[in-house]
Amino acid sequence: MARILIAEFMDLPAVAQLQQAHEVLYDPQLVDQPARLLDEAARADALVVRNRTQVRGPLLQALARCKVVGRLGVGLDNIDLPGCAARGIAVLPATGANALSVAEYVVATAMLLLRGAYRASDAVAGGAWPRPALSNGREIGGKTLGLVGFGMIGQTTARLARGLGMVVVAFDAMMENDDPAFAESSVAPLGLAPLLANADVVSLHVPLTEGTRHLLDAARIAGMKPGAVLINTARGGVVDEQAVAAALRSGQLGGAALDVFEHEPLAATAHFADCPNLLLTPHIAGLTAESNERVSTLIAQRVLEALR
C-alpha cells in the first residue's frame, strides 16, 4: 500500500477512490503550511497538487520516495519538470478535463465585453434608464476570434465560437499550418501579427515559458485591431498587465477579461483602477463543479495506474 499526499482541494469521491487502494492524507490547507508539507512529502509515494503548490526546490528534494505527481489541471509551470524527470518522478496533468469550462468562460466573457450592457442592474434598479449609452453594443456573430495557442482548450473554444457564428483563426508556434487540427476545426492558421491585427477577440491559450513571457506586451497590443477584446485564461505572465491597463484607458482595447495574473493572488494595485470594460476573476476559468469532478476523477485514475 502506497501513501498519497493531496495538498490542495480535490473532489471528495475521487479522494475516496484513492483511499480504497492506498493510505491517503488529504488536507487542502497543506499548501499553506510549508514546514508540515515538507515533513509529509518525505513519506509520500505520490503527491497530488493544483497550481499553488511549487513542486521544486525544497519540496522536490523532500520527495525522497515519490513516484508520481498528479496535477489537478493542465498548467505545469509550478512543477520542475526536468527535476522530476531526474528523480524518476512521473508528472501527470489532467489534459482536456477542464477544456469545456475554460472555453465557456472565454465565450461568455467575450459576449459580455462586446455587448457592454450587463453591468447596468444597479443603475436600472436605482431609477436610471441608460438606454442610449447601452444601445451600441456589439454582437458576437460574424466577429473574428483569434486563438493564440491551439491545443485541446483552444480547439474546444473554437467549436463553441463557431456555433455562435464566429470566424476563428489561430496561431500556435508548435504546430505546422497543415496540421489536421486546423482543417478538422474549420480554423484558419495565421501568424501572430496578422492574427492580432484582424481579430475582434483575442484569447490566449499558451503555457508560461521564457518564450511566452509578456508575449502580449505594449508593442503587440498596439498591433491589435482597435477596439478588440483580450481574454487571458492561460497564465498571468503571458501579458504585460500595465500595458493592458493603458490600452483599456486609451481605447486601443475595447475590453479585457483577465483570469490569471503575474502574481497571485493579485495584490491591491493602482494599475487596474478605473479601467473601462475590464473583468477580473481569481483564476477560476477552469473551475466548475463539473470540471472539478472530471479533473479529480482523471487524476485519481492516473495516479492509481502509476502506483500499480
CSV table of C-alpha atoms in Angstrom, one decimal:
chain,number,residue,atom,x,y,z
A,1,MET,CA,0.0,0.0,0.0
A,2,ALA,CA,1.4,3.4,-1.1
A,3,ARG,CA,1.0,6.7,0.7
A,4,ILE,CA,-0.7,9.5,-1.3
A,5,LEU,CA,-0.4,13.2,-0.2
A,6,ILE,CA,-3.0,15.6,-1.5
A,7,ALA,CA,-2.0,19.2,-0.8
A,8,GLU,CA,-4.9,21.1,-2.4
A,9,PHE,CA,-8.6,20.6,-2.9
A,10,MET,CA,-9.8,17.6,-4.8
A,11,ASP,CA,-13.3,16.2,-5.4
A,12,LEU,CA,-14.2,14.0,-2.5
A,13,PRO,CA,-15.4,11.0,-4.5
A,14,ALA,CA,-12.0,10.9,-6.2
A,15,VAL,CA,-10.3,11.1,-2.8
A,16,ALA,CA,-12.4,8.2,-1.7
A,17,GLN,CA,-11.4,6.2,-4.8
A,18,LEU,CA,-7.7,6.7,-3.8
A,19,GLN,CA,-8.5,5.7,-0.2
A,20,GLN,CA,-9.9,2.4,-1.2
A,21,ALA,CA,-6.5,1.3,-2.5
A,22,HIS,CA,-3.9,3.3,-0.6
A,23,GLU,CA,-3.2,5.4,2.6
A,24,VAL,CA,-4.2,9.0,1.8
A,25,LEU,CA,-3.5,12.2,3.6
A,26,TYR,CA,-6.0,14.8,2.2
A,27,ASP,CA,-5.6,18.3,3.5
A,28,PRO,CA,-6.4,21.1,1.1
A,29,GLN,CA,-4.8,23.6,3.5
A,30,LEU,CA,-1.4,21.8,3.4
A,31,VAL,CA,-0.2,24.1,0.6
A,32,ASP,CA,-0.2,27.0,3.1
A,33,GLN,CA,1.8,25.0,5.8
A,34,PRO,CA,5.2,24.7,4.2
A,35,ALA,CA,7.0,23.1,7.1
A,36,ARG,CA,4.4,20.4,7.5
A,37,LEU,CA,4.2,19.9,3.8
A,38,LEU,CA,7.9,19.2,3.6
A,39,ASP,CA,7.6,16.7,6.5
A,40,GLU,CA,4.7,14.8,5.0
A,41,ALA,CA,6.3,14.9,1.5
A,42,ALA,CA,9.2,12.8,2.8
A,43,ARG,CA,6.9,9.9,3.4
A,44,ALA,CA,4.8,10.2,0.2
A,45,ASP,CA,4.8,7.8,-2.7
A,46,ALA,CA,2.5,10.1,-4.7
A,47,LEU,CA,1.8,13.8,-4.5
A,48,VAL,CA,-1.4,15.5,-5.9
A,49,VAL,CA,-1.4,19.3,-6.4
A,50,ARG,CA,-3.1,22.1,-8.2
A,51,ASN,CA,-1.3,25.3,-9.3
A,52,ARG,CA,-0.3,26.8,-5.9
A,53,THR,CA,2.0,24.0,-4.7
A,54,GLN,CA,5.5,24.6,-6.0
A,55,VAL,CA,7.0,21.2,-6.8
A,56,ARG,CA,10.6,22.5,-7.0
A,57,GLY,CA,13.5,23.3,-4.7
A,58,PRO,CA,13.0,22.1,-1.0
A,59,LEU,CA,9.7,20.3,-1.8
A,60,LEU,CA,11.2,18.4,-4.7
A,61,GLN,CA,14.2,17.5,-2.6
A,62,ALA,CA,11.9,16.2,0.2
A,63,LEU,CA,10.1,13.8,-2.2
A,64,ALA,CA,12.6,11.1,-1.4
A,65,ARG,CA,10.4,8.1,-2.4
A,66,CYS,CA,7.8,9.8,-4.6
A,67,LYS,CA,7.0,8.0,-7.9
A,68,VAL,CA,4.3,10.3,-9.3
A,69,VAL,CA,2.9,13.9,-9.1
A,70,GLY,CA,-0.7,14.3,-10.2
A,71,ARG,CA,-1.6,17.8,-11.4
A,72,LEU,CA,-5.3,18.8,-10.9
A,73,GLY,CA,-5.2,20.9,-14.0
A,74,VAL,CA,-3.0,21.4,-17.1
A,75,GLY,CA,-0.5,24.1,-16.4
A,76,LEU,CA,2.9,22.8,-15.3
A,77,ASP,CA,4.8,26.0,-14.6
A,78,ASN,CA,4.6,25.2,-10.8
A,79,ILE,CA,6.4,22.0,-11.3
A,80,ASP,CA,10.1,21.5,-12.0
A,81,LEU,CA,9.7,19.0,-14.9
A,82,PRO,CA,13.5,18.4,-15.5
A,83,GLY,CA,14.0,18.0,-11.8
A,84,CYS,CA,11.1,15.5,-11.5
A,85,ALA,CA,12.4,13.6,-14.5
A,86,ALA,CA,15.9,13.4,-13.0
A,87,ARG,CA,14.4,11.8,-9.9
A,88,GLY,CA,12.3,9.4,-11.8
A,89,ILE,CA,9.0,11.1,-10.8
A,90,ALA,CA,6.2,10.9,-13.4
A,91,VAL,CA,4.2,14.1,-13.8
A,92,LEU,CA,0.5,13.5,-14.8
A,93,PRO,CA,-1.6,16.5,-15.8
A,94,ALA,CA,-5.4,16.4,-16.3
A,95,THR,CA,-5.2,17.1,-20.0
A,96,GLY,CA,-8.5,18.1,-21.5
A,97,ALA,CA,-10.6,17.6,-18.4
A,98,ASN,CA,-11.3,21.3,-17.9
A,99,ALA,CA,-11.3,22.4,-21.5
A,100,LEU,CA,-15.0,22.9,-21.7
A,101,SER,CA,-15.1,25.1,-18.6
A,102,VAL,CA,-12.3,27.4,-20.0
A,103,ALA,CA,-14.0,27.5,-23.4
A,104,GLU,CA,-17.3,28.5,-21.9
A,105,TYR,CA,-15.6,31.2,-19.8
A,106,VAL,CA,-13.9,32.6,-23.0
A,107,VAL,CA,-17.2,32.7,-25.0
A,108,ALA,CA,-19.2,34.1,-22.1
A,109,THR,CA,-16.7,36.9,-21.3
A,110,ALA,CA,-16.4,37.8,-25.0
A,111,MET,CA,-20.1,38.2,-25.3
A,112,LEU,CA,-20.3,40.2,-22.1
A,113,LEU,CA,-17.5,42.6,-23.1
A,114,LEU,CA,-18.6,43.0,-26.7
A,115,ARG,CA,-22.2,43.9,-25.7
A,116,GLY,CA,-21.1,46.1,-22.8
A,117,ALA,CA,-24.6,46.2,-21.3
A,118,TYR,CA,-24.6,43.7,-18.4
A,119,ARG,CA,-23.5,45.9,-15.6
A,120,ALA,CA,-26.5,48.2,-15.6
A,121,SER,CA,-28.6,46.4,-13.0
A,122,ASP,CA,-27.8,48.8,-10.1
A,123,ALA,CA,-28.4,51.8,-12.3
A,124,VAL,CA,-31.7,50.5,-13.7
A,125,ALA,CA,-32.9,49.3,-10.2
A,126,GLY,CA,-32.0,52.8,-8.9
A,127,GLY,CA,-34.3,54.5,-11.4
A,128,ALA,CA,-31.8,55.4,-14.1
A,129,TRP,CA,-32.5,54.5,-17.7
A,130,PRO,CA,-29.1,54.4,-19.6
A,131,ARG,CA,-30.7,53.1,-22.8
A,132,PRO,CA,-28.9,55.4,-25.2
A,133,ALA,CA,-25.5,54.7,-23.7
A,134,LEU,CA,-26.0,50.9,-23.8
A,135,SER,CA,-27.5,50.7,-27.3
A,136,ASN,CA,-24.3,50.4,-29.3
A,137,GLY,CA,-23.1,47.0,-28.0
A,138,ARG,CA,-21.6,44.6,-30.5
A,139,GLU,CA,-22.9,41.1,-31.5
A,140,ILE,CA,-20.5,38.2,-31.3
A,141,GLY,CA,-21.9,36.6,-34.5
A,142,GLY,CA,-19.7,37.4,-37.5
A,143,LYS,CA,-16.8,38.6,-35.4
A,144,THR,CA,-13.3,37.0,-35.7
A,145,LEU,CA,-11.9,35.1,-32.7
A,146,GLY,CA,-8.1,34.8,-32.7
A,147,LEU,CA,-6.8,31.9,-30.6
A,148,VAL,CA,-3.1,32.2,-29.5
A,149,GLY,CA,-2.4,28.5,-28.8
A,150,PHE,CA,-4.5,25.7,-30.4
A,151,GLY,CA,-4.3,22.8,-28.1
A,152,MET,CA,-7.4,21.0,-26.7
A,153,ILE,CA,-8.7,24.1,-24.9
A,154,GLY,CA,-8.2,26.2,-28.0
A,155,GLN,CA,-9.9,23.7,-30.2
A,156,THR,CA,-12.9,23.4,-27.8
A,157,THR,CA,-13.2,27.2,-27.7
A,158,ALA,CA,-13.2,27.2,-31.5
A,159,ARG,CA,-16.0,24.7,-31.6
A,160,LEU,CA,-18.2,26.8,-29.3
A,161,ALA,CA,-17.3,30.1,-31.0
A,162,ARG,CA,-18.2,28.7,-34.5
A,163,GLY,CA,-21.5,27.6,-33.1
A,164,LEU,CA,-22.2,31.2,-32.4
A,165,GLY,CA,-21.3,32.3,-35.9
A,166,MET,CA,-17.8,33.5,-35.3
A,167,VAL,CA,-14.9,33.2,-37.7
A,168,VAL,CA,-12.0,31.5,-36.0
A,169,VAL,CA,-8.3,31.9,-36.7
A,170,ALA,CA,-5.4,30.5,-34.7
A,171,PHE,CA,-1.7,30.8,-34.1
A,172,ASP,CA,0.3,28.0,-32.5
A,173,ALA,CA,4.1,28.1,-32.6
A,174,MET,CA,4.3,24.4,-32.0
A,175,MET,CA,2.0,23.4,-34.9
A,176,GLU,CA,2.6,23.5,-38.7
A,177,ASN,CA,-0.1,25.2,-40.8
A,178,ASP,CA,-1.0,21.9,-42.4
A,179,ASP,CA,-1.7,20.3,-39.0
A,180,PRO,CA,-5.0,18.4,-39.5
A,181,ALA,CA,-6.4,20.0,-36.3
A,182,PHE,CA,-6.9,23.3,-38.2
A,183,ALA,CA,-8.9,21.8,-41.0
A,184,GLU,CA,-10.9,19.5,-38.7
A,185,SER,CA,-11.9,22.6,-36.6
A,186,SER,CA,-12.5,24.8,-39.7
A,187,VAL,CA,-10.0,27.2,-38.3
A,188,ALA,CA,-7.5,29.2,-40.4
A,189,PRO,CA,-3.9,29.2,-39.3
A,190,LEU,CA,-2.3,32.6,-39.1
A,191,GLY,CA,0.9,34.2,-38.0
A,192,LEU,CA,0.8,36.0,-34.7
A,193,ALA,CA,1.0,39.6,-36.1
A,194,PRO,CA,-1.8,39.1,-38.7
A,195,LEU,CA,-4.0,37.4,-36.1
A,196,LEU,CA,-3.7,40.3,-33.7
A,197,ALA,CA,-4.4,42.8,-36.5
A,198,ASN,CA,-7.6,41.1,-37.6
A,199,ALA,CA,-9.2,39.5,-34.6
A,200,ASP,CA,-12.1,41.2,-32.8
A,201,VAL,CA,-11.5,38.9,-29.8
A,202,VAL,CA,-8.1,37.5,-28.9
A,203,SER,CA,-7.9,34.6,-26.4
A,204,LEU,CA,-4.6,33.3,-25.0
A,205,HIS,CA,-4.1,29.5,-24.5
A,206,VAL,CA,-0.3,29.1,-24.2
A,207,PRO,CA,1.9,27.9,-21.3
A,208,LEU,CA,4.1,30.3,-19.5
A,209,THR,CA,7.7,29.9,-20.7
A,210,GLU,CA,10.6,32.2,-21.3
A,211,GLY,CA,9.4,32.4,-24.9
A,212,THR,CA,5.8,33.4,-24.0
A,213,ARG,CA,6.5,35.7,-21.0
A,214,HIS,CA,4.9,39.1,-21.9
A,215,LEU,CA,4.0,37.7,-25.3
A,216,LEU,CA,1.3,40.4,-25.3
A,217,ASP,CA,3.4,43.4,-24.5
A,218,ALA,CA,2.7,47.1,-25.3
A,219,ALA,CA,4.0,46.8,-28.8
A,220,ARG,CA,1.9,43.7,-29.7
A,221,ILE,CA,-1.2,45.2,-28.0
A,222,ALA,CA,-0.7,48.3,-30.2
A,223,GLY,CA,-0.7,46.0,-33.2
A,224,MET,CA,-4.2,44.6,-32.3
A,225,LYS,CA,-7.3,45.6,-34.1
A,226,PRO,CA,-8.5,48.9,-32.4
A,227,GLY,CA,-11.3,48.1,-30.0
A,228,ALA,CA,-10.6,44.4,-29.8
A,229,VAL,CA,-11.2,42.4,-26.7
A,230,LEU,CA,-8.4,40.5,-25.0
A,231,ILE,CA,-9.1,37.4,-22.8
A,232,ASN,CA,-6.4,35.6,-20.8
A,233,THR,CA,-7.1,32.3,-19.1
A,234,ALA,CA,-3.6,30.9,-19.7
A,235,ARG,CA,-1.0,32.3,-17.3
A,236,GLY,CA,-0.7,35.9,-16.0
A,237,GLY,CA,2.9,36.4,-17.1
A,238,VAL,CA,1.9,35.9,-20.8
A,239,VAL,CA,0.6,39.5,-20.8
A,240,ASP,CA,2.0,42.8,-19.6
A,241,GLU,CA,-0.7,43.9,-17.1
A,242,GLN,CA,0.3,47.6,-17.1
A,243,ALA,CA,0.2,47.6,-20.9
A,244,VAL,CA,-3.3,46.1,-20.9
A,245,ALA,CA,-4.5,48.7,-18.4
A,246,ALA,CA,-3.0,51.5,-20.5
A,247,ALA,CA,-4.6,50.1,-23.7
A,248,LEU,CA,-8.0,50.0,-22.0
A,249,ARG,CA,-7.8,53.6,-20.9
A,250,SER,CA,-6.7,54.8,-24.3
A,251,GLY,CA,-9.4,52.8,-26.1
A,252,GLN,CA,-7.0,50.7,-28.1
A,253,LEU,CA,-8.5,47.7,-26.3
A,254,GLY,CA,-12.3,47.6,-26.2
A,255,GLY,CA,-12.3,45.3,-23.2
A,256,ALA,CA,-10.4,42.7,-21.3
A,257,ALA,CA,-11.1,39.6,-19.2
A,258,LEU,CA,-8.1,38.5,-17.1
A,259,ASP,CA,-8.5,35.3,-15.0
A,260,VAL,CA,-4.7,34.9,-14.3
A,261,PHE,CA,-2.1,37.3,-13.0
A,262,GLU,CA,1.7,37.5,-12.9
A,263,HIS,CA,1.5,37.4,-9.1
A,264,GLU,CA,-1.4,35.5,-7.5
A,265,PRO,CA,-3.4,36.4,-5.5
A,266,LEU,CA,-3.4,39.8,-7.2
A,267,ALA,CA,-2.2,42.5,-4.8
A,268,ALA,CA,-4.1,45.7,-4.3
A,269,THR,CA,-2.7,47.7,-7.2
A,270,ALA,CA,-3.4,51.0,-9.0
A,271,HIS,CA,-2.7,49.9,-12.5
A,272,PHE,CA,-6.2,48.4,-12.9
A,273,ALA,CA,-8.0,51.2,-11.2
A,274,ASP,CA,-10.7,52.9,-13.3
A,275,CYS,CA,-10.1,50.7,-16.3
A,276,PRO,CA,-13.2,50.6,-18.5
A,277,ASN,CA,-14.8,47.3,-19.6
A,278,LEU,CA,-12.5,45.2,-17.5
A,279,LEU,CA,-13.3,41.8,-15.9
A,280,LEU,CA,-11.0,40.3,-13.3
A,281,THR,CA,-11.6,36.8,-11.9
A,282,PRO,CA,-9.4,34.8,-9.4
A,283,HIS,CA,-8.0,32.0,-11.6
A,284,ILE,CA,-11.3,30.2,-11.9
A,285,ALA,CA,-11.9,29.8,-15.7
A,286,GLY,CA,-11.2,26.1,-15.5
A,287,LEU,CA,-13.1,25.6,-12.2
A,288,THR,CA,-16.7,24.4,-12.2
A,289,ALA,CA,-18.5,21.7,-10.3
A,290,GLU,CA,-18.4,19.6,-13.4
A,291,SER,CA,-14.8,20.2,-14.4
A,292,ASN,CA,-13.6,19.6,-10.8
A,293,GLU,CA,-15.3,16.2,-10.9
A,294,ARG,CA,-13.7,15.3,-14.3
A,295,VAL,CA,-10.2,16.6,-13.3
A,296,SER,CA,-10.2,14.8,-9.9
A,297,THR,CA,-11.5,11.6,-11.3
A,298,LEU,CA,-9.0,11.5,-14.2
A,299,ILE,CA,-6.0,12.2,-11.8
A,300,ALA,CA,-7.2,9.6,-9.3
A,301,GLN,CA,-7.3,7.0,-12.1
A,302,ARG,CA,-3.9,8.0,-13.5
A,303,VAL,CA,-2.3,8.0,-10.1
A,304,LEU,CA,-3.7,4.6,-9.3
A,305,GLU,CA,-2.4,3.3,-12.6
A,306,ALA,CA,1.1,4.7,-11.9
A,307,LEU,CA,1.3,3.1,-8.5
A,308,ARG,CA,0.4,-0.4,-9.7
